[in-house]
mmCIF file of C-alpha atoms in Angstrom:
data_model
loop_
_atom_site.group_PDB
_atom_site.id
_atom_site.type_symbol
_atom_site.label_atom_id
_atom_site.label_comp_id
_atom_site.label_asym_id
_atom_site.label_seq_id
_atom_site.Cartn_x
_atom_site.Cartn_y
_atom_site.Cartn_z
ATOM 1 C CA MET T 1 2.644 51.600 -42.232
ATOM 2 C CA ASN T 2 -1.064 50.659 -41.225
ATOM 3 C CA SER T 3 -3.818 50.526 -43.699
ATOM 4 C CA ASN T 4 -7.758 49.626 -43.278
ATOM 5 C CA GLU T 5 -7.683 47.173 -45.598
ATOM 6 C CA THR T 6 -5.942 44.872 -43.588
ATOM 7 C CA SER T 7 -5.098 44.752 -39.586
ATOM 8 C CA LYS T 8 -1.495 43.663 -40.583
ATOM 9 C CA PRO T 9 1.195 46.407 -41.028
ATOM 10 C CA LEU T 10 2.669 46.837 -44.405
ATOM 11 C CA VAL T 11 6.284 46.998 -44.309
ATOM 12 C CA LEU T 12 8.370 49.007 -47.077
ATOM 13 C CA LYS T 13 12.003 48.305 -47.676
ATOM 14 C CA MET T 14 14.368 51.047 -49.329
ATOM 15 C CA LYS T 15 17.798 50.573 -50.109
ATOM 16 C CA GLY T 16 20.147 53.582 -49.912
ATOM 17 C CA SER T 17 22.865 54.998 -47.656
ATOM 18 C CA VAL T 18 23.043 57.930 -45.569
ATOM 19 C CA GLU T 19 25.580 60.774 -46.822
ATOM 20 C CA GLN T 20 27.507 62.644 -44.270
ATOM 21 C CA VAL T 21 27.765 66.265 -45.671
ATOM 22 C CA TYR T 22 30.294 67.811 -43.293
ATOM 23 C CA THR T 23 32.670 66.432 -40.708
ATOM 24 C CA ALA T 24 33.591 68.331 -37.483
ATOM 25 C CA ASP T 25 37.215 68.406 -36.112
ATOM 26 C CA PRO T 26 36.916 68.095 -33.015
ATOM 27 C CA GLU T 27 33.435 66.607 -32.931
ATOM 28 C CA ASN T 28 32.735 67.646 -29.225
ATOM 29 C CA PRO T 29 35.402 70.273 -28.477
ATOM 30 C CA ARG T 30 36.409 70.892 -24.694
ATOM 31 C CA ILE T 31 37.443 74.465 -23.841
ATOM 32 C CA GLU T 32 39.107 74.940 -20.229
ATOM 33 C CA VAL T 33 38.872 78.769 -19.126
ATOM 34 C CA VAL T 34 40.537 80.375 -15.956
ATOM 35 C CA ARG T 35 38.185 82.507 -14.047
ATOM 36 C CA GLY T 36 39.490 86.062 -14.314
ATOM 37 C CA THR T 37 41.808 85.500 -17.289
ATOM 38 C CA GLU T 38 41.272 85.924 -20.925
ATOM 39 C CA SER T 39 40.332 82.714 -22.465
ATOM 40 C CA PRO T 40 42.030 81.559 -25.639
ATOM 41 C CA GLY T 41 38.908 80.246 -26.933
ATOM 42 C CA GLY T 42 38.558 77.334 -29.280
ATOM 43 C CA LYS T 43 38.005 76.316 -33.043
ATOM 44 C CA ILE T 44 36.120 73.592 -34.992
ATOM 45 C CA THR T 45 37.055 73.038 -38.330
ATOM 46 C CA LEU T 46 34.468 71.915 -40.787
ATOM 47 C CA LYS T 47 35.092 70.057 -44.035
ATOM 48 C CA ARG T 48 32.702 68.686 -46.841
ATOM 49 C CA ALA T 49 32.548 65.014 -46.668
ATOM 50 C CA SER T 50 30.055 64.399 -49.656
ATOM 51 C CA LYS T 51 30.284 64.569 -53.119
ATOM 52 C CA THR T 52 26.914 66.602 -53.375
ATOM 53 C CA PRO T 53 27.622 70.469 -53.472
ATOM 54 C CA ALA T 54 27.188 71.800 -49.984
ATOM 55 C CA LYS T 55 28.252 75.251 -48.212
ATOM 56 C CA VAL T 56 27.957 76.476 -44.582
ATOM 57 C CA VAL T 57 25.716 79.545 -44.525
ATOM 58 C CA GLU T 58 25.394 80.638 -40.906
ATOM 59 C CA ILE T 59 26.221 79.672 -37.477
ATOM 60 C CA THR T 60 23.725 79.824 -34.721
ATOM 61 C CA SER T 61 24.179 79.844 -30.898
ATOM 62 C CA ALA T 62 21.561 80.143 -28.002
ATOM 63 C CA SER T 63 24.538 79.932 -25.627
ATOM 64 C CA ALA T 64 25.151 82.684 -23.437
ATOM 65 C CA VAL T 65 29.116 82.179 -22.656
ATOM 66 C CA ILE T 66 30.132 80.911 -26.274
ATOM 67 C CA LYS T 67 30.275 83.570 -29.177
ATOM 68 C CA PRO T 68 30.950 81.421 -32.482
ATOM 69 C CA THR T 69 32.291 83.148 -35.498
ATOM 70 C CA LEU T 70 32.391 81.512 -39.011
ATOM 71 C CA ARG T 71 35.207 81.912 -41.400
ATOM 72 C CA VAL T 72 35.772 80.724 -44.956
ATOM 73 C CA VAL T 73 38.913 79.238 -45.762
ATOM 74 C CA GLU T 74 37.728 77.629 -49.091
ATOM 75 C CA GLU T 75 33.846 78.251 -50.014
ATOM 76 C CA GLY T 76 31.719 75.258 -50.138
ATOM 77 C CA SER T 77 34.573 72.863 -48.973
ATOM 78 C CA LEU T 78 36.256 74.197 -45.977
ATOM 79 C CA TYR T 79 35.155 76.249 -43.051
ATOM 80 C CA GLU T 80 36.395 77.330 -39.376
ATOM 81 C CA ILE T 81 34.174 78.326 -36.541
ATOM 82 C CA GLU T 82 36.089 80.353 -34.003
ATOM 83 C CA LEU T 83 34.767 80.140 -30.304
ATOM 84 C CA ALA T 84 35.116 82.952 -28.082
ATOM 85 C CA ILE T 85 34.335 82.443 -24.143
ATOM 86 C CA ASP T 86 32.563 84.990 -22.351
ATOM 87 C CA LEU T 87 31.807 84.136 -18.607
ATOM 88 C CA GLY T 88 30.670 87.581 -17.630
ATOM 89 C CA ALA T 89 29.260 87.275 -13.965
ATOM 90 C CA ASN T 90 28.266 83.803 -14.332
ATOM 91 C CA LYS T 91 29.604 81.440 -11.459
ATOM 92 C CA ARG T 92 29.026 78.142 -12.971
ATOM 93 C CA ASN T 93 32.125 75.851 -13.406
ATOM 94 C CA TYR T 94 30.673 73.493 -16.147
ATOM 95 C CA PHE T 95 28.907 74.461 -19.401
ATOM 96 C CA TYR T 96 27.368 71.991 -21.889
ATOM 97 C CA GLU T 97 26.347 74.243 -24.789
ATOM 98 C CA ASN T 98 24.724 73.764 -28.398
ATOM 99 C CA ILE T 99 25.664 75.641 -31.595
ATOM 100 C CA SER T 100 24.189 75.058 -34.997
ATOM 101 C CA ALA T 101 25.816 75.276 -38.305
ATOM 102 C CA LYS T 102 23.420 75.842 -41.024
ATOM 103 C CA VAL T 103 24.442 73.835 -44.259
ATOM 104 C CA GLU T 104 22.689 74.560 -47.648
ATOM 105 C CA THR T 105 22.549 71.702 -50.310
ATOM 106 C CA ASP T 106 20.051 70.601 -52.587
ATOM 107 C CA GLY T 107 18.071 73.630 -52.324
ATOM 108 C CA GLN T 108 17.370 73.128 -48.894
ATOM 109 C CA VAL T 109 19.014 74.065 -45.376
ATOM 110 C CA ILE T 110 19.716 71.514 -43.101
ATOM 111 C CA ASP T 111 21.099 72.025 -39.366
ATOM 112 C CA LEU T 112 24.577 70.439 -38.217
ATOM 113 C CA PRO T 113 24.465 70.499 -34.352
ATOM 114 C CA LEU T 114 27.850 70.687 -32.481
ATOM 115 C CA ARG T 115 28.138 70.200 -28.877
ATOM 116 C CA VAL T 116 30.819 72.601 -26.835
ATOM 117 C CA THR T 117 31.926 71.752 -23.368
ATOM 118 C CA VAL T 118 33.152 74.608 -21.523
ATOM 119 C CA ILE T 119 35.324 73.710 -18.251
ATOM 120 C CA VAL T 120 36.010 76.618 -15.604
ATOM 121 C CA LYS T 121 38.782 76.854 -13.152
ATOM 122 C CA ASP T 122 39.508 79.370 -10.467
ATOM 123 C CA ARG T 123 42.560 81.114 -10.665
ATOM 124 C CA ILE T 124 43.780 78.840 -7.611
ATOM 125 C CA ASP T 125 42.794 75.120 -8.095
ATOM 126 C CA VAL T 126 42.508 72.564 -5.627
ATOM 127 C CA ALA T 127 42.651 68.716 -6.513
ATOM 128 C CA PRO T 128 41.141 66.809 -5.291
ATOM 129 C CA LYS T 129 38.601 68.997 -3.675
ATOM 130 C CA SER T 130 38.411 66.991 -0.338
ATOM 131 C CA ALA T 131 40.411 64.685 2.125
ATOM 132 C CA TYR T 132 38.591 61.388 2.317
ATOM 133 C CA PHE T 133 39.458 58.652 4.510
ATOM 134 C CA PRO T 134 37.276 55.472 3.643
ATOM 135 C CA ARG T 135 36.209 52.979 6.384
ATOM 136 C CA LYS T 136 39.018 50.410 4.936
ATOM 137 C CA ALA T 137 41.797 52.927 5.738
ATOM 138 C CA THR T 138 40.516 53.841 9.158
ATOM 139 C CA ALA T 139 40.229 50.233 10.521
ATOM 140 C CA ASP T 140 43.212 50.401 13.076
ATOM 141 C CA PRO T 141 45.300 53.634 12.583
ATOM 142 C CA GLU T 142 47.063 53.062 15.851
ATOM 143 C CA LYS T 143 48.473 49.622 15.002
ATOM 144 C CA ALA T 144 52.402 49.825 15.212
ATOM 145 C CA ASP T 145 53.007 48.810 11.735
ATOM 146 C CA ALA T 146 50.001 50.872 10.170
ATOM 147 C CA ALA T 147 50.833 53.354 7.542
ATOM 148 C CA PRO T 148 50.081 56.893 8.256
ATOM 149 C CA LEU T 149 46.864 58.264 7.464
ATOM 150 C CA GLU T 150 47.150 61.374 5.437
ATOM 151 C CA LYS T 151 45.796 62.904 2.103
ATOM 152 C CA ILE T 152 47.620 65.500 0.068
ATOM 153 C CA LEU T 153 45.451 68.165 -1.612
ATOM 154 C CA ASP T 154 47.369 69.931 -4.529
ATOM 155 C CA ILE T 155 46.769 73.703 -4.523
ATOM 156 C CA LYS T 156 47.878 75.459 -7.720
ATOM 157 C CA SER T 157 47.759 78.498 -9.925
ATOM 158 C CA PRO T 158 46.668 77.813 -13.563
ATOM 159 C CA GLY T 159 46.233 81.635 -13.959
ATOM 160 C CA GLY T 160 49.222 82.197 -16.371
ATOM 161 C CA PRO T 161 52.992 83.171 -15.644
ATOM 162 C CA ASP T 162 51.863 86.586 -14.388
ATOM 163 C CA HIS T 163 49.681 85.212 -11.684
ATOM 164 C CA SER T 164 51.120 84.093 -8.272
ATOM 165 C CA PHE T 165 49.929 83.641 -4.785
ATOM 166 C CA LYS T 166 50.420 82.701 -1.113
ATOM 167 C CA ILE T 167 49.151 80.791 1.682
ATOM 168 C CA THR T 168 48.664 82.703 4.460
ATOM 169 C CA GLY T 169 46.942 80.365 6.965
ATOM 170 C CA VAL T 170 44.746 77.396 7.479
ATOM 171 C CA GLU T 171 41.897 77.561 9.729
ATOM 172 C CA HIS T 172 39.395 74.598 11.027
ATOM 173 C CA PRO T 173 37.756 73.630 14.045
ATOM 174 C CA GLU T 174 39.658 71.600 17.109
ATOM 175 C CA SER T 175 39.110 68.313 15.771
ATOM 176 C CA ASP T 176 40.761 64.805 15.166
ATOM 177 C CA PHE T 177 42.362 66.059 11.783
ATOM 178 C CA VAL T 178 45.975 67.721 11.565
ATOM 179 C CA THR T 179 46.567 69.989 8.685
ATOM 180 C CA ALA T 180 49.926 71.302 7.544
ATOM 181 C CA ILE T 181 51.248 73.479 4.333
ATOM 182 C CA LYS T 182 54.139 72.345 2.329
ATOM 183 C CA GLU T 183 55.427 74.857 -0.537
ATOM 184 C CA VAL T 184 56.163 72.861 -3.746
ATOM 185 C CA GLU T 185 56.877 75.621 -5.991
ATOM 186 C CA PRO T 186 57.070 79.468 -4.479
ATOM 187 C CA GLY T 187 53.991 81.318 -5.658
ATOM 188 C CA LYS T 188 52.618 78.541 -7.868
ATOM 189 C CA HIS T 189 52.137 75.242 -5.993
ATOM 190 C CA TYR T 190 51.542 74.348 -2.440
ATOM 191 C CA GLN T 191 50.033 71.074 -0.782
ATOM 192 C CA LEU T 192 47.814 70.804 2.155
ATOM 193 C CA VAL T 193 48.398 67.516 4.042
ATOM 194 C CA VAL T 194 45.430 66.643 6.086
ATOM 195 C CA THR T 195 46.223 63.872 8.828
ATOM 196 C CA LEU T 196 44.486 61.649 10.849
ATOM 197 C CA PRO T 197 46.836 60.212 13.652
ATOM 198 C CA LYS T 198 44.178 58.411 15.637
ATOM 199 C CA LEU T 199 40.638 57.308 16.301
ATOM 200 C CA PRO T 200 38.421 59.857 17.538
ATOM 201 C CA GLU T 201 37.649 59.768 21.531
ATOM 202 C CA SER T 202 33.916 60.280 20.856
ATOM 203 C CA LYS T 203 33.537 56.957 19.006
ATOM 204 C CA ALA T 204 31.685 58.665 16.328
ATOM 205 C CA ARG T 205 31.156 56.790 12.933
ATOM 206 C CA THR T 206 31.431 59.697 10.754
ATOM 207 C CA VAL T 207 33.781 62.730 11.176
ATOM 208 C CA ARG T 208 33.559 65.854 8.872
ATOM 209 C CA GLU T 209 35.277 69.039 9.093
ATOM 210 C CA ARG T 210 35.648 72.219 7.087
ATOM 211 C CA ILE T 211 38.919 73.481 6.344
ATOM 212 C CA THR T 212 39.405 77.203 5.304
ATOM 213 C CA ILE T 213 42.681 77.729 3.455
ATOM 214 C CA LYS T 214 43.730 81.721 3.387
ATOM 215 C CA THR T 215 45.369 83.363 0.512
ATOM 216 C CA ASP T 216 46.539 86.806 -0.441
ATOM 217 C CA ASP T 217 44.922 86.415 -3.623
ATOM 218 C CA PRO T 218 41.820 89.430 -3.823
ATOM 219 C CA SER T 219 40.018 87.035 -6.128
ATOM 220 C CA GLN T 220 39.963 84.442 -3.823
ATOM 221 C CA PRO T 221 40.909 85.371 -0.337
ATOM 222 C CA GLU T 222 39.498 81.851 1.218
ATOM 223 C CA ILE T 223 39.222 78.449 -0.302
ATOM 224 C CA LYS T 224 37.019 75.988 1.448
ATOM 225 C CA VAL T 225 37.446 71.991 1.424
ATOM 226 C CA THR T 226 36.334 69.123 3.338
ATOM 227 C CA ALA T 227 38.089 66.482 5.229
ATOM 228 C CA MET T 228 35.851 63.443 6.219
ATOM 229 C CA ALA T 229 36.460 59.955 7.744
ATOM 230 C CA ILE T 230 34.506 56.917 8.163
ATOM 231 C CA PHE T 231 34.928 54.496 11.082
ATOM 232 C CA GLY T 232 33.588 50.899 11.743
ATOM 233 C CA ALA T 233 34.262 47.515 10.991
ATOM 234 C CA THR T 234 34.714 46.606 7.166
ATOM 235 C CA GLY T 235 33.267 42.912 7.466
ATOM 236 C CA ALA T 236 29.925 42.309 6.061
ATOM 237 C CA SER T 237 26.987 42.878 8.281
ATOM 238 C CA PRO T 238 24.619 39.850 8.954
ATOM 239 C CA LEU T 239 21.519 42.145 9.207
ATOM 240 C CA ARG T 240 21.966 43.551 5.698
ATOM 241 C CA THR T 241 19.064 43.331 3.462
ATOM 242 C CA GLY T 242 18.945 40.070 1.656
ATOM 243 C CA ALA T 243 21.430 38.489 4.149
ATOM 244 C CA THR T 244 20.709 34.850 5.808
ATOM 245 C CA ILE T 245 21.396 34.281 9.244
ATOM 246 C CA PRO T 246 22.303 30.583 9.722
ATOM 247 C CA ARG T 247 20.442 28.643 12.152
ATOM 248 C CA ARG T 248 22.861 26.316 14.319
ATOM 249 C CA THR T 249 21.684 22.530 13.725
ATOM 250 C CA GLY T 250 20.260 20.769 16.385
ATOM 251 C CA THR T 251 18.913 23.818 18.181
ATOM 252 C CA THR T 252 16.091 23.287 20.410
ATOM 253 C CA VAL T 253 13.335 25.772 20.144
ATOM 254 C CA PRO T 254 11.069 25.581 23.496
ATOM 255 C CA ALA T 255 7.472 26.499 23.814
ATOM 256 C CA ARG T 256 6.734 29.980 24.739
ATOM 257 C CA THR T 257 6.282 30.680 28.387
ATOM 258 C CA GLY T 258 2.805 30.642 29.548
ATOM 259 C CA SER T 259 1.668 29.207 26.183
ATOM 260 C CA PRO T 260 -0.802 26.017 26.673
ATOM 261 C CA ALA T 261 0.549 22.967 25.082
ATOM 262 C CA LEU T 262 -1.610 21.680 22.206
ATOM 263 C CA PRO T 263 -2.575 17.970 23.064
ATOM 264 C CA GLN T 264 -1.570 15.404 20.586
ATOM 265 C CA ALA T 265 -3.289 12.093 19.443
ATOM 266 C CA GLY T 266 -3.938 10.021 22.376
ATOM 267 C CA GLY T 267 -3.657 12.874 24.996
ATOM 268 C CA ALA T 268 0.117 13.080 24.873
ATOM 269 C CA THR T 269 1.822 16.281 25.605
ATOM 270 C CA PRO T 270 4.146 17.335 22.577
ATOM 271 C CA SER T 271 8.014 17.726 23.557
ATOM 272 C CA PRO T 272 9.750 20.650 22.474
ATOM 273 C CA THR T 273 10.676 20.905 18.774
ATOM 274 C CA THR T 274 14.060 20.083 17.601
ATOM 275 C CA ILE T 275 15.334 21.389 14.221
ATOM 276 C CA ALA T 276 17.293 18.474 12.887
ATOM 277 C CA PRO T 277 20.261 19.072 10.548
ATOM 278 C CA GLY T 278 19.512 19.321 7.102
ATOM 279 C CA LYS T 279 16.130 20.096 7.457
#
């Protein structure tokens, strides 16, 4: 607090405690949804934690994909918020949404904010989303005892027991990458194996290709992933920012060609400069 009586602020100390009216379980729910299938939704349980009488009177949401519904289990003590998910035509894969529980206590209404995360997966899910070969792995793939350079991408159906699919082909430009499909579980689980058998003939430092996986699923006829490899030495470069280049001791630095030598006292011509060790 500041006052015109003094330039020094006035400090007021008040003792007390903050009382939590309701607890939420879970506090930050995460709901996974498979696009094109009916979502099971989610649920948040609100339980009164204070001795002060309080009741939940309303649930509000500005979210376009979450539809909350309040269910009274025990008035003034226990409530459930049922979360229905409706993606509609939305193509996003992640949603971070806020809903609010209106709690009435001591004659006033307070907000209890709740954060809900919705993760959307396609009916055919690929993990990881790319095949990446770092510089360390590509240091010497042609070495006799070197392990084969390959990355495996799992292609699965999280679309429920009624959903199945087949991979009908893999397409990518002719490049340094070699691809193959392995069947793990028919209709449910396949693997895309991306191999880098040798160094590129072009001596390129980076090779990147777009790979298209063809399926018989009308909702996902094509799935695109990326293969990328980086080449070059893995050691530290002496030209990096902040690096120092050591100078050999005892090195003679000659005068510039064509530069006149500055006379010394007594008219002597200076000799070439020598950097002595430790100086």
